[in-house]
mmCIF file of C-alpha atoms in Angstrom:
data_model
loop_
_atom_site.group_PDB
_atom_site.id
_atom_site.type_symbol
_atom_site.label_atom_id
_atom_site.label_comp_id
_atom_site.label_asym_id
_atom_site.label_seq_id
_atom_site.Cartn_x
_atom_site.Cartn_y
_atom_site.Cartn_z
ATOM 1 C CA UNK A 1299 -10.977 -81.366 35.451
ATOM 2 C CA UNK A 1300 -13.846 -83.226 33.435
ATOM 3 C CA UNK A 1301 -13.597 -80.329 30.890
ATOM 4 C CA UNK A 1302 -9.847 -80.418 30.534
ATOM 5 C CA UNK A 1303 -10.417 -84.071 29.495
ATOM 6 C CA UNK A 1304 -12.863 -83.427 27.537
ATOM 7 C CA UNK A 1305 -11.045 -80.843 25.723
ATOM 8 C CA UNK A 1306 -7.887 -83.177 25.468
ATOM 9 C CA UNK A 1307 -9.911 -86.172 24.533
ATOM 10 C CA UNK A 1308 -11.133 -84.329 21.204
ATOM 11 C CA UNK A 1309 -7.650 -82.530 20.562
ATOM 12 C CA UNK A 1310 -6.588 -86.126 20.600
ATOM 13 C CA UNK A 1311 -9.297 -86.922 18.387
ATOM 14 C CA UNK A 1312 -8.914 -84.240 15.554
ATOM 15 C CA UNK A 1313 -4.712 -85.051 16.035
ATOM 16 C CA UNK A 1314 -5.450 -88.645 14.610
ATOM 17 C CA UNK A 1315 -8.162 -87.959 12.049
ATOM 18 C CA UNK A 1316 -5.988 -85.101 10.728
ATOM 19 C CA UNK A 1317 -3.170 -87.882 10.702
ATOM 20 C CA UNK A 1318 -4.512 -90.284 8.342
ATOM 21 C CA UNK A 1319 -5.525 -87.555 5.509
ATOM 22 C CA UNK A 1320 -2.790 -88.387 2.875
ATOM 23 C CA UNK A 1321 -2.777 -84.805 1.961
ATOM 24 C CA UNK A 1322 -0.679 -84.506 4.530
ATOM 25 C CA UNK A 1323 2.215 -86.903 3.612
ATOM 26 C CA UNK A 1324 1.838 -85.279 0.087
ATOM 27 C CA UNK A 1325 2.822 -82.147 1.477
ATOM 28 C CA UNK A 1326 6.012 -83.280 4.174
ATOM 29 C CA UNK A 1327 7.384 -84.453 0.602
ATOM 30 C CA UNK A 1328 6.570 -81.541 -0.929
ATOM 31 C CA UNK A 1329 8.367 -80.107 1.981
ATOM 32 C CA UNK A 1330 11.133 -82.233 1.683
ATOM 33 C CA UNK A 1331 11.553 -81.636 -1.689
ATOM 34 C CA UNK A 1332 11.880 -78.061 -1.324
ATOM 35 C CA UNK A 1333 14.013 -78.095 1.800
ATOM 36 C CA UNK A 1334 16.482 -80.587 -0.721
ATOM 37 C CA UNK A 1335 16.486 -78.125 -3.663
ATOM 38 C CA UNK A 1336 18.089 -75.387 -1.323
ATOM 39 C CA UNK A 1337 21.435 -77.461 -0.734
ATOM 40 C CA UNK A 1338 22.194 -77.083 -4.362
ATOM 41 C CA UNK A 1339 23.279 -72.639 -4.160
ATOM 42 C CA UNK A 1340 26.875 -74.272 -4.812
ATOM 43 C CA UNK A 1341 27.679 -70.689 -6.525
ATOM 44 C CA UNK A 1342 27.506 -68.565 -3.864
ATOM 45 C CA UNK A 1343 30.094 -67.352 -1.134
ATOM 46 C CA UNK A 1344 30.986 -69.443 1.882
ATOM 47 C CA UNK A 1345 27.642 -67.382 3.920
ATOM 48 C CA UNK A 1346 25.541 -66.746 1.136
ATOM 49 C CA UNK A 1347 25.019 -70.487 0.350
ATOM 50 C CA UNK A 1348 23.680 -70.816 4.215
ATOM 51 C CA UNK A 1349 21.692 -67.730 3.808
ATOM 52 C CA UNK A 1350 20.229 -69.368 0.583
ATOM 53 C CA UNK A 1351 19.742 -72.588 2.519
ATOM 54 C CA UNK A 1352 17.875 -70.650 5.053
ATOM 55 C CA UNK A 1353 15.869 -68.961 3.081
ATOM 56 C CA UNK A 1354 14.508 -71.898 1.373
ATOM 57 C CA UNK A 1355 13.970 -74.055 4.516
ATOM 58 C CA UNK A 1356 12.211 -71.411 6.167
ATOM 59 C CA UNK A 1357 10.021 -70.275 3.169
ATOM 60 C CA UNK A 1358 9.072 -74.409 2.674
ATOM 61 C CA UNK A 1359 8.398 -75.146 6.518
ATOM 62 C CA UNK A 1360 6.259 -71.506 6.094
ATOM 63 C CA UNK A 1361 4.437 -72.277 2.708
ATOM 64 C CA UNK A 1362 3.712 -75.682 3.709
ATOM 65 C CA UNK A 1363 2.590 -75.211 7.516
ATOM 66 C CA UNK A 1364 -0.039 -72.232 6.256
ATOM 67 C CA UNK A 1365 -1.343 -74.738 3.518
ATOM 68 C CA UNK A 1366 -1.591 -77.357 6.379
ATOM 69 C CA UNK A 1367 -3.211 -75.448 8.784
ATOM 70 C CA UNK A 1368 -5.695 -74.080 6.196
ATOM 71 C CA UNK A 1369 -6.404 -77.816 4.828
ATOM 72 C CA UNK A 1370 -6.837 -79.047 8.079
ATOM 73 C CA UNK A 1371 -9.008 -76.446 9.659
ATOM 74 C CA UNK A 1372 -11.232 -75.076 6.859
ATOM 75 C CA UNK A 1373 -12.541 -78.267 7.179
ATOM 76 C CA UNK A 1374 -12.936 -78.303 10.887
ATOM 77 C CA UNK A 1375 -17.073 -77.852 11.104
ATOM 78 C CA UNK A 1376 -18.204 -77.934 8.266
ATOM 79 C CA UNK A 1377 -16.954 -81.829 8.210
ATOM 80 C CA UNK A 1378 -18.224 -82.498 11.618
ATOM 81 C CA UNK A 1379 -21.553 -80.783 10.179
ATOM 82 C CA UNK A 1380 -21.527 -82.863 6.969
ATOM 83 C CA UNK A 1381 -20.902 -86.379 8.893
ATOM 84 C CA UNK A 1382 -23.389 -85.402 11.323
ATOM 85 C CA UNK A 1383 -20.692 -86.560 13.996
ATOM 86 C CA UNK A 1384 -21.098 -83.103 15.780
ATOM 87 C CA UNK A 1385 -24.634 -83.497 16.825
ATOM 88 C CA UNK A 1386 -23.649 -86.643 18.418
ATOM 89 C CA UNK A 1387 -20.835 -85.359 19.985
ATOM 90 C CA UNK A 1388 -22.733 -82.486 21.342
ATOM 91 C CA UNK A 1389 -25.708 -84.818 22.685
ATOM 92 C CA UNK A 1390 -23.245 -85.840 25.410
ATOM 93 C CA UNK A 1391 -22.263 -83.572 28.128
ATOM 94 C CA UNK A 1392 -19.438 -81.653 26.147
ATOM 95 C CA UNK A 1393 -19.738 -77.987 26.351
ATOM 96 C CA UNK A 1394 -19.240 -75.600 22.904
ATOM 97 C CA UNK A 1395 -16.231 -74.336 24.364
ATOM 98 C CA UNK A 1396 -14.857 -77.325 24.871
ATOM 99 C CA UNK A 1397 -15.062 -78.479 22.073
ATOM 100 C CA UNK A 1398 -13.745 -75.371 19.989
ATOM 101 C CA UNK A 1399 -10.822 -75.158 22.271
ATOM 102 C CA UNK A 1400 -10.191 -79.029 21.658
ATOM 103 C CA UNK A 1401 -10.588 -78.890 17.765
ATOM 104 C CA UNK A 1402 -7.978 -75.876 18.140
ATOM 105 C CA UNK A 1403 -5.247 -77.788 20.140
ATOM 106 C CA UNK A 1404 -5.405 -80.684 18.231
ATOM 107 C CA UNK A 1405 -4.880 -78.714 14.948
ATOM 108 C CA UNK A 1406 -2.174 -76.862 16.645
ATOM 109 C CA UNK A 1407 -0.572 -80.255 17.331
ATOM 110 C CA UNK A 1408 -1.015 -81.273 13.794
ATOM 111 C CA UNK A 1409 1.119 -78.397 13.372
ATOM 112 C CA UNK A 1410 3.273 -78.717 15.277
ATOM 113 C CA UNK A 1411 4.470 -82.340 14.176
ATOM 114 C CA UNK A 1412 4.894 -81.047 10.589
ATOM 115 C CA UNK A 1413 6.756 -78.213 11.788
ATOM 116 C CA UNK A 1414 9.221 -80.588 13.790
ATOM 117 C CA UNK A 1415 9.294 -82.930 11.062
ATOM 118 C CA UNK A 1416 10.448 -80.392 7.906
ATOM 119 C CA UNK A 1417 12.644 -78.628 10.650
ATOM 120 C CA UNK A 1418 14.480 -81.885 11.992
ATOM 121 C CA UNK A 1419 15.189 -82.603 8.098
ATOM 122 C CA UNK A 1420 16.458 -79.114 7.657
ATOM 123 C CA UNK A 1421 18.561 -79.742 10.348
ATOM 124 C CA UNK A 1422 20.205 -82.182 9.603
ATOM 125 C CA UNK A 1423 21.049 -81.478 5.688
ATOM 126 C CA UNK A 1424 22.483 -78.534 7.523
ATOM 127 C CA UNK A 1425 24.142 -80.215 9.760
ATOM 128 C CA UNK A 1426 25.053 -82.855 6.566
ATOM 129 C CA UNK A 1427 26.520 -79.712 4.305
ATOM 130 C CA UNK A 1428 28.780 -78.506 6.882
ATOM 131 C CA UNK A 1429 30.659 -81.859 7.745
ATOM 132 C CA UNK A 1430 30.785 -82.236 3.463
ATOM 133 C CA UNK A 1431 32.176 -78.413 3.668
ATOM 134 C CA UNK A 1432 34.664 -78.626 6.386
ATOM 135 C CA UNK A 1433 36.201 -81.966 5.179
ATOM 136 C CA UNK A 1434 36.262 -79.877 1.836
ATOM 137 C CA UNK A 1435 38.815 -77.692 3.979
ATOM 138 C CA UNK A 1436 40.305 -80.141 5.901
ATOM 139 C CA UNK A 1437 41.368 -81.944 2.240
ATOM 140 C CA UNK A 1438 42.749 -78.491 0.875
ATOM 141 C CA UNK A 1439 44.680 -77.798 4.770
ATOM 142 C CA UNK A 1440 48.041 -78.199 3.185
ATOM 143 C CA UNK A 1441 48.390 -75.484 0.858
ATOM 144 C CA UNK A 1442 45.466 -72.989 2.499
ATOM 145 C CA UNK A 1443 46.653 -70.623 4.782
ATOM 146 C CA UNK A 1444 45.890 -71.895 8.586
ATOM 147 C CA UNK A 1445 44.547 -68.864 9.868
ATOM 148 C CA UNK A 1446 42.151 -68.720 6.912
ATOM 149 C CA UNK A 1447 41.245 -72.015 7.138
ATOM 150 C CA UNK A 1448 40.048 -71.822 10.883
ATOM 151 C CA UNK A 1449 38.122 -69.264 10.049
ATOM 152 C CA UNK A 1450 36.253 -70.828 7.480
ATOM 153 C CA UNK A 1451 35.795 -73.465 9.794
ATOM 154 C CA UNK A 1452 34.514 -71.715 12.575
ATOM 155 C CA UNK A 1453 32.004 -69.968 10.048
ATOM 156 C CA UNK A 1454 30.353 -72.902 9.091
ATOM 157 C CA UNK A 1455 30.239 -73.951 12.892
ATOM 158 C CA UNK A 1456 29.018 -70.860 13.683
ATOM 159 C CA UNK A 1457 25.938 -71.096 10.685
ATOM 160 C CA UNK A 1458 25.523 -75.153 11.359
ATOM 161 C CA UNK A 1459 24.653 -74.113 15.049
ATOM 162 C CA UNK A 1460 22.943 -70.733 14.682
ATOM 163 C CA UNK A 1461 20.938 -70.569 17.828
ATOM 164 C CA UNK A 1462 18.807 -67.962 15.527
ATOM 165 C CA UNK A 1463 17.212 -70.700 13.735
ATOM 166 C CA UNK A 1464 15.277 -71.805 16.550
ATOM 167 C CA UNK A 1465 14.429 -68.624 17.308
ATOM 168 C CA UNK A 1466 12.974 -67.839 14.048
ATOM 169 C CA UNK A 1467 11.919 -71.575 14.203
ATOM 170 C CA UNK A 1468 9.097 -70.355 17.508
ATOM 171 C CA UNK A 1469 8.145 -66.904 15.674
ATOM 172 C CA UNK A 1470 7.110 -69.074 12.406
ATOM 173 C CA UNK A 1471 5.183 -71.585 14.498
ATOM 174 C CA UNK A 1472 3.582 -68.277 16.592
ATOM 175 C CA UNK A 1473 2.346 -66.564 12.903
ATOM 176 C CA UNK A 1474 1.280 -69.973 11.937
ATOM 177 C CA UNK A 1475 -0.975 -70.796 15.645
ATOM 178 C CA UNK A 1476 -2.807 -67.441 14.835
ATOM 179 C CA UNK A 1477 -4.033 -68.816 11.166
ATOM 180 C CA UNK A 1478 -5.169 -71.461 12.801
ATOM 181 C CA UNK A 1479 -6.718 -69.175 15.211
ATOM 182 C CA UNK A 1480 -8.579 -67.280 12.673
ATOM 183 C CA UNK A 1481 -9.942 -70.068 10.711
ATOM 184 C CA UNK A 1482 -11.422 -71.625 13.271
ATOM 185 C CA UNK A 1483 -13.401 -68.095 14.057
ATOM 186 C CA UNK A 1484 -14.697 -68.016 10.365
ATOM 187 C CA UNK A 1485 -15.468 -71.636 10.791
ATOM 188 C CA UNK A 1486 -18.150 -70.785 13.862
ATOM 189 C CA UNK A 1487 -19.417 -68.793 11.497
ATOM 190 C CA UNK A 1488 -19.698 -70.127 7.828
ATOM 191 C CA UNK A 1489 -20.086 -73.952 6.321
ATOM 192 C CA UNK A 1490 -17.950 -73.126 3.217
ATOM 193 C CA UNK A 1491 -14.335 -74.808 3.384
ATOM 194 C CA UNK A 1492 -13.689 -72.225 0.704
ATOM 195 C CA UNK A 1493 -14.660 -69.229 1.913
ATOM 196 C CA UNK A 1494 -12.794 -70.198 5.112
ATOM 197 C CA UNK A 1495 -9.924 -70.826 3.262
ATOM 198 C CA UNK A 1496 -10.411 -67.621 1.455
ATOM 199 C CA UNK A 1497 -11.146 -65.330 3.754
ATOM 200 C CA UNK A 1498 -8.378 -66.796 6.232
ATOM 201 C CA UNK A 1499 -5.914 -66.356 3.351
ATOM 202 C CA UNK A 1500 -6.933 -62.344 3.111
ATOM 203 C CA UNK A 1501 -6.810 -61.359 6.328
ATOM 204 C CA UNK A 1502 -3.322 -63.513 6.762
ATOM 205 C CA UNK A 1503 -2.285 -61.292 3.684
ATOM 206 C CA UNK A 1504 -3.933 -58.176 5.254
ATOM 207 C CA UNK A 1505 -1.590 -58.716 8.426
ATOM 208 C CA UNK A 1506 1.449 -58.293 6.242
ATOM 209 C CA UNK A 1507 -0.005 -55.007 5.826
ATOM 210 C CA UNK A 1508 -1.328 -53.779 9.659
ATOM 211 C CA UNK A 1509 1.347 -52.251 10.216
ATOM 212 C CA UNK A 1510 0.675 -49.560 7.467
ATOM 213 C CA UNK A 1511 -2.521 -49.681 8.024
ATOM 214 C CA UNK A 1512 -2.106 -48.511 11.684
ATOM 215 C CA UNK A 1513 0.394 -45.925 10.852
ATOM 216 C CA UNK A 1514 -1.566 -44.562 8.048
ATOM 217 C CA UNK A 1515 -4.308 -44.457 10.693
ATOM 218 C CA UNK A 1516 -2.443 -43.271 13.498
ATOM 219 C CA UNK A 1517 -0.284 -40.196 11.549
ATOM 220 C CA UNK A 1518 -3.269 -39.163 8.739
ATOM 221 C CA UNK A 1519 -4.863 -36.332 11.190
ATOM 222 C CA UNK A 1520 -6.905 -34.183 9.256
ATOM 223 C CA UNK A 1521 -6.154 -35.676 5.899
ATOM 224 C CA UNK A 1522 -8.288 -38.954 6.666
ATOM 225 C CA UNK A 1523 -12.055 -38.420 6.209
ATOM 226 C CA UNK A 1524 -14.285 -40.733 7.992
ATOM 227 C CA UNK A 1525 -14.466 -43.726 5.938
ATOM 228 C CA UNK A 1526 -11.128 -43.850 5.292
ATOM 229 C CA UNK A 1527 -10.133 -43.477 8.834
ATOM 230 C CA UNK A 1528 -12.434 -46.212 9.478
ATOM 231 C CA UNK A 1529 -11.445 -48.366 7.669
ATOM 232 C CA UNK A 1530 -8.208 -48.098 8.443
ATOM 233 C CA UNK A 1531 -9.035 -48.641 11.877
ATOM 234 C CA UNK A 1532 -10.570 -51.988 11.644
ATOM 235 C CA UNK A 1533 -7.855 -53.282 9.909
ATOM 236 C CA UNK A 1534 -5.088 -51.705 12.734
ATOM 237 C CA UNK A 1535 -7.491 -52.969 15.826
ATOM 238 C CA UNK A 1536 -8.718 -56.414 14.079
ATOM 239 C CA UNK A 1537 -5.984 -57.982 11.706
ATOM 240 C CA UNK A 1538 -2.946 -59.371 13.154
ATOM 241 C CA UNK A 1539 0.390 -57.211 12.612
ATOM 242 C CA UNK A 1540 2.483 -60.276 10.562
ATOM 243 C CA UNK A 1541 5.134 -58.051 10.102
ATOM 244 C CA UNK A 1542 6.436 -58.010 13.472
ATOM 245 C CA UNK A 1543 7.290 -61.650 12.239
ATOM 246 C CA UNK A 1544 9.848 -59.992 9.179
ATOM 247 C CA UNK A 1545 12.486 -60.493 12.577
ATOM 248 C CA UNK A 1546 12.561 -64.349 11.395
ATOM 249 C CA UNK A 1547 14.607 -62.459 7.612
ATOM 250 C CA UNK A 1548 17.063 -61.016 10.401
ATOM 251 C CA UNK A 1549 17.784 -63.797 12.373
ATOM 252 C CA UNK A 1550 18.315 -65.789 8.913
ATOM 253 C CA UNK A 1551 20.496 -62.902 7.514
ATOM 254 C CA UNK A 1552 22.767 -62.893 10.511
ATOM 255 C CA UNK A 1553 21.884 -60.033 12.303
ATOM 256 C CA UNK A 1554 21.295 -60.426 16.272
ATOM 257 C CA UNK A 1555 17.828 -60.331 17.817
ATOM 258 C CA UNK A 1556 17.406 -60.633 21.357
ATOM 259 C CA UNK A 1557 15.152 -63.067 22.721
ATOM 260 C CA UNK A 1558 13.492 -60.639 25.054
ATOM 261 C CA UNK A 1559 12.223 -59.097 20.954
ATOM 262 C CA UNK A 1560 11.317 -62.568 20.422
ATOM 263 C CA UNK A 1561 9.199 -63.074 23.562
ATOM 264 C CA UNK A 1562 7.192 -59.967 23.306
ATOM 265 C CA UNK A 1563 6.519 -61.014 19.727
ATOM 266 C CA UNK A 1564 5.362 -64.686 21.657
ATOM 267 C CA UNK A 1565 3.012 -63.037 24.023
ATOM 268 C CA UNK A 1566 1.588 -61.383 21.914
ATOM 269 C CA UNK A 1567 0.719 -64.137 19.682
ATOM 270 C CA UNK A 1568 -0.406 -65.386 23.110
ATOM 271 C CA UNK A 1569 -2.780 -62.866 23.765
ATOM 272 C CA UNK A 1570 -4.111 -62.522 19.857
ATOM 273 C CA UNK A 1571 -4.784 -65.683 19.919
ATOM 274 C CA UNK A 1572 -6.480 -65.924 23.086
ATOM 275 C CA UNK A 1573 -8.906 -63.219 22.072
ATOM 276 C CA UNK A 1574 -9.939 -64.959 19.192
ATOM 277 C CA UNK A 1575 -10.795 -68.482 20.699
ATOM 278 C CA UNK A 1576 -12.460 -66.328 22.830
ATOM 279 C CA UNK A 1577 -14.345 -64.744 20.477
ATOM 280 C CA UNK A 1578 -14.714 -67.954 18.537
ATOM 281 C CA UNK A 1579 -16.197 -69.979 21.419
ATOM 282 C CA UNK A 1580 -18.997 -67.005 22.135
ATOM 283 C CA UNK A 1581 -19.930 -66.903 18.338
ATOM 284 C CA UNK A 1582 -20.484 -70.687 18.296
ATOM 285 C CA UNK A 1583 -22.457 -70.904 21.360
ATOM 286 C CA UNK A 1584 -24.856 -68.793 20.401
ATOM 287 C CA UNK A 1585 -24.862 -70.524 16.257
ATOM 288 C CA UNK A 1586 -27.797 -72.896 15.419
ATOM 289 C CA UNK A 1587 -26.631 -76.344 14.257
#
């Protein structure tokens, strides 16, 4: 119990310092801005315009939770390092792992607000453009045909209350929990905020590539040599598979995923990220402040 309140106490901690960095504000307008830009595909078909709506919201709340959560956690030791504040928090009878885990769930939460934030706005424009669309129909009802018109109608219910999006919603915030994830290892392990952010930013693009990787790996036989097969290895058994997260362009295209997809996608987020915290809180036991 003393280490689960230890382990909240500094969540809580890193949730309110990450709070007052303006950078933050900077980029929920950013955000905003972006999420505003997509109600203006006026030129498209009734679905297309949603899709296009979609697609912006989703690539915003995307682009702007990775550059949060690599902002916010690049600069996770080496910060605590700098201002010395992590000898004296270590002084006291804190454990390593505690404090790892802590700095993790309160970046996660920092996440996690922005996420809810950009999403709630994106919400309701959506939720804004339909009413503006349907009283478009409604005006037009006398001359439309009624069958037509209903269906139109029904459409734009049907987009305004996708129960997709929130689906997609938990597999972005899932991707986004394992950058975290890996940041924090290469932060038990360097004192650069840049090469954290750097080499958090490659392996986040090697994931979009695992799956290649492991097939390459998997079906090359004989053609492979050793290095090659090697290499490929590492990258199938060590990098994420991000695109096992490409379900979040079906869900926003219209096509039906279950949820039982989406949960095995969850757990094993769960489980990735688990490994790596794991891994994160041996390799900074052992490191010499």
């Amino acid at each position: 119990m003393k280490g689960l309140n230890h382990i909240l106490a500094i969540a809580g901690n890193t949730l309110t310092e990450a709070l007052r960095q303006r950078i933050l504000y900077v980029l929920i307008v950013f955000g905003v801005v972006l999420l505003a830009l997509g109600t203006f595909g006026t030129d498209f078909s009734l679905g297309d315009e949603f899709k296009f709506m979609k697609d912006s919201a989703y690539a915003a709340i995307s682009m702007i939770g990775l550059v949060v959560a690599l902002v916010s956690t690049s600069q996770l030791i080496p910060s605590e390092i700098e201002r010395r504040t992590i000898y004296t928090l270590l002084s006291k009878p804190v454990q390593r792992h505690e404090f790892i885990l802590g700095k993790y769930l309160g970046l996660v939460a920092v996440l996690t607000l922005n996420m809810l934030m950009m999403a709630l706005i994106f919400f309701l424009v959506l939720r804004f453009k339909g009413v503006l669309m349907m009283a478009g129909l409604g005006g037009g009802g006398g001359n439309a045909p009624g069958e037509l018109q209903a269906e139109q109608i029904n459409m734009i219910r049907h987009q305004v209350q996708d129960p997709a999006m929130l689906q997609a919603f938990c597999l972005l915030w899932a991707k986004l929990c394992i950058v975290i994830a890996l940041a924090v290892l290469f932060s038990t392990v360097a004192t650069s905020t840049v090469f954290i952010a750097c080499m958090t930013l490659l392996v986040y693009f090697a994931g979009h590539l695992q799956s290649i990787a492991r097939e390459s790996w998997l079906n090359g036989g004989a053609h492979l040599d050793w290095p090659k097969s090697a290499f490929l290895a590492i990258i199938s058994l060590l990098v994420p598979d991000f695109q096992a997260y490409s379900l979040i362009d079906e869900m926003i295209a219209g096509n039906a995923v279950s949820w039982h997809k989406t949960a095995e996608i969850l757990a094993y987020s769960g489980v990735y990220i688990a490994v790596v915290m794991a891994l994160s809180a041996l390799i900074f036991e052992e490191r010499e402040l």
